[in-house]
Amino acid sequence: MRFEVRVEVRLREGVADPQGQTIERSLPHLGFAGVSGVRVGKSIRFVVEAADEAAARAEVEDMCARFLTNPVIEDSEVTLTEAAPVG
Amino acid sequence: MRFEVRVEVRLREGVADPQGQTIERSLPHLGFAGVSGVRVGKSIRFVVEAADEAAARAEVEDMCARFLTNPVIEDSEVTLTEAAPVG
């Protein structure tokens, strides 16, 4: 089975996010009011082949823990969707 | 009204993604099989204050077009959720 995967990698709460702070400080000067709490993360998308959804999720969680994230400062959210069969 | 916003910024189809390609090439060496089509994007989260959902969405779409994305090579997907009122 093929699954479309989206992994959202976010900085943990309390970890400073200079990129987000820069965006937030710039917004009022650019005419955008009322925006707060800007946090910038990564979004990684791919397709994974696995026997079933549980196997796919286990593989993706393992990838996240081992090298897609830095678990000290980041956490991740995995979304799996069954992909349409090829051909 | 306050809305929690997630903007996912992705490279357009056909635009080369060296970061994704590097992840994809590394995976088999790390013991992860069956992964293809790796694409790395950004995920930007924030809170926006606006009169209603339509106004919030219009402001966010405008931010995306003007400086959260490079529309030549990137597109964006906006997800809005009404936030719980503050205390």
Short mmCIF file of N, CA, C and O in Angstrom, two decimals, chain B residues 17-53:
data_model
loop_
_atom_site.label_atom_id
_atom_site.label_comp_id
_atom_site.label_asym_id
_atom_site.label_seq_id
_atom_site.Cartn_x
_atom_site.Cartn_y
_atom_site.Cartn_z
N ASP B 17 14.10 20.43 -5.87
CA ASP B 17 14.13 20.50 -4.41
C ASP B 17 15.35 19.74 -3.90
O ASP B 17 15.27 18.57 -3.54
N PRO B 18 16.52 20.39 -3.90
CA PRO B 18 17.77 19.69 -3.53
C PRO B 18 17.72 19.13 -2.10
O PRO B 18 18.26 18.05 -1.85
N GLN B 19 17.05 19.84 -1.19
CA GLN B 19 16.96 19.37 0.19
C GLN B 19 16.17 18.05 0.25
O GLN B 19 16.58 17.08 0.89
N GLY B 20 15.04 18.02 -0.47
CA GLY B 20 14.24 16.80 -0.53
C GLY B 20 15.00 15.66 -1.17
O GLY B 20 14.94 14.51 -0.72
N GLN B 21 15.75 15.98 -2.25
CA GLN B 21 16.51 14.94 -2.95
C GLN B 21 17.60 14.35 -2.05
O GLN B 21 17.86 13.15 -2.07
N THR B 22 18.22 15.21 -1.25
CA THR B 22 19.26 14.74 -0.34
C THR B 22 18.67 13.80 0.71
O THR B 22 19.24 12.74 1.00
N ILE B 23 17.53 14.18 1.27
CA ILE B 23 16.85 13.30 2.24
C ILE B 23 16.53 11.96 1.57
O ILE B 23 16.82 10.89 2.11
N GLU B 24 15.97 12.03 0.36
CA GLU B 24 15.55 10.81 -0.32
C GLU B 24 16.72 9.87 -0.61
O GLU B 24 16.61 8.66 -0.45
N ARG B 25 17.86 10.44 -1.02
CA ARG B 25 19.04 9.62 -1.31
C ARG B 25 19.62 9.00 -0.05
O ARG B 25 20.24 7.94 -0.10
N SER B 26 19.47 9.70 1.08
CA SER B 26 20.06 9.21 2.33
C SER B 26 19.26 8.08 2.95
O SER B 26 19.80 7.24 3.67
N LEU B 27 17.96 8.06 2.71
CA LEU B 27 17.08 7.15 3.44
C LEU B 27 17.45 5.68 3.32
O LEU B 27 17.52 4.99 4.34
N PRO B 28 17.73 5.17 2.10
CA PRO B 28 18.06 3.74 2.01
C PRO B 28 19.29 3.37 2.83
O PRO B 28 19.33 2.30 3.45
N HIS B 29 20.29 4.28 2.91
CA HIS B 29 21.50 4.00 3.69
C HIS B 29 21.19 3.95 5.18
O HIS B 29 21.95 3.40 5.97
N LEU B 30 20.10 4.59 5.58
CA LEU B 30 19.74 4.64 6.99
C LEU B 30 18.72 3.56 7.35
O LEU B 30 18.21 3.52 8.46
N GLY B 31 18.42 2.71 6.37
CA GLY B 31 17.53 1.59 6.65
C GLY B 31 16.06 1.85 6.38
O GLY B 31 15.21 1.05 6.78
N PHE B 32 15.75 2.95 5.69
CA PHE B 32 14.35 3.23 5.38
C PHE B 32 14.09 2.99 3.90
O PHE B 32 14.61 3.70 3.05
N ALA B 33 13.29 1.97 3.60
CA ALA B 33 13.00 1.64 2.21
C ALA B 33 11.63 2.18 1.81
O ALA B 33 10.80 2.51 2.65
N GLY B 34 11.42 2.27 0.51
CA GLY B 34 10.07 2.56 0.00
C GLY B 34 9.60 3.99 0.14
O GLY B 34 8.41 4.25 0.07
N VAL B 35 10.54 4.92 0.30
CA VAL B 35 10.15 6.33 0.39
C VAL B 35 10.49 7.02 -0.92
O VAL B 35 11.59 6.87 -1.44
N SER B 36 9.55 7.77 -1.47
CA SER B 36 9.82 8.49 -2.72
C SER B 36 9.13 9.85 -2.69
O SER B 36 8.27 10.13 -1.86
N GLY B 37 9.55 10.69 -3.63
CA GLY B 37 8.90 11.99 -3.81
C GLY B 37 9.02 12.92 -2.62
O GLY B 37 8.08 13.64 -2.29
N VAL B 38 10.19 12.96 -2.01
CA VAL B 38 10.36 13.82 -0.83
C VAL B 38 10.43 15.29 -1.26
O VAL B 38 11.22 15.65 -2.14
N ARG B 39 9.60 16.12 -0.65
CA ARG B 39 9.59 17.56 -0.92
C ARG B 39 9.58 18.28 0.42
O ARG B 39 8.79 17.94 1.30
N VAL B 40 10.45 19.25 0.57
CA VAL B 40 10.53 19.98 1.83
C VAL B 40 9.97 21.39 1.65
O VAL B 40 10.37 22.10 0.73
N GLY B 41 9.05 21.75 2.51
CA GLY B 41 8.48 23.09 2.46
C GLY B 41 8.52 23.73 3.83
O GLY B 41 9.17 23.24 4.75
N LYS B 42 7.79 24.85 3.97
CA LYS B 42 7.73 25.53 5.25
C LYS B 42 6.32 25.48 5.81
O LYS B 42 5.35 25.39 5.06
N SER B 43 6.23 25.53 7.12
CA SER B 43 4.95 25.59 7.76
C SER B 43 4.99 26.79 8.71
O SER B 43 5.81 26.83 9.62
N ILE B 44 4.15 27.76 8.47
CA ILE B 44 4.16 28.98 9.27
C ILE B 44 2.85 29.05 10.04
O ILE B 44 1.77 28.95 9.46
N ARG B 45 2.94 29.14 11.36
CA ARG B 45 1.74 29.20 12.19
C ARG B 45 1.69 30.52 12.93
O ARG B 45 2.72 31.03 13.38
N PHE B 46 0.49 31.08 13.05
CA PHE B 46 0.32 32.30 13.83
C PHE B 46 -1.15 32.48 14.17
O PHE B 46 -2.01 31.68 13.78
N VAL B 47 -1.41 33.54 14.94
CA VAL B 47 -2.79 33.88 15.31
C VAL B 47 -3.11 35.22 14.68
O VAL B 47 -2.26 36.12 14.68
N VAL B 48 -4.30 35.35 14.08
CA VAL B 48 -4.68 36.62 13.48
C VAL B 48 -6.03 37.07 14.05
O VAL B 48 -6.91 36.25 14.29
N GLU B 49 -6.12 38.37 14.32
CA GLU B 49 -7.37 38.98 14.78
C GLU B 49 -8.06 39.61 13.59
O GLU B 49 -7.45 40.40 12.87
N ALA B 50 -9.33 39.29 13.38
CA ALA B 50 -10.04 39.89 12.25
C ALA B 50 -11.53 39.89 12.57
O ALA B 50 -12.00 39.20 13.49
N ALA B 51 -12.29 40.66 11.79
CA ALA B 51 -13.73 40.81 12.04
C ALA B 51 -14.45 39.47 11.85
O ALA B 51 -15.35 39.10 12.61
N ASP B 52 -14.08 38.74 10.82
CA ASP B 52 -14.71 37.44 10.56
C ASP B 52 -13.74 36.57 9.77
O ASP B 52 -12.63 37.00 9.44
N GLU B 53 -14.19 35.34 9.46
CA GLU B 53 -13.29 34.40 8.81
C GLU B 53 -12.87 34.88 7.41
O GLU B 53 -11.72 34.71 7.01
#
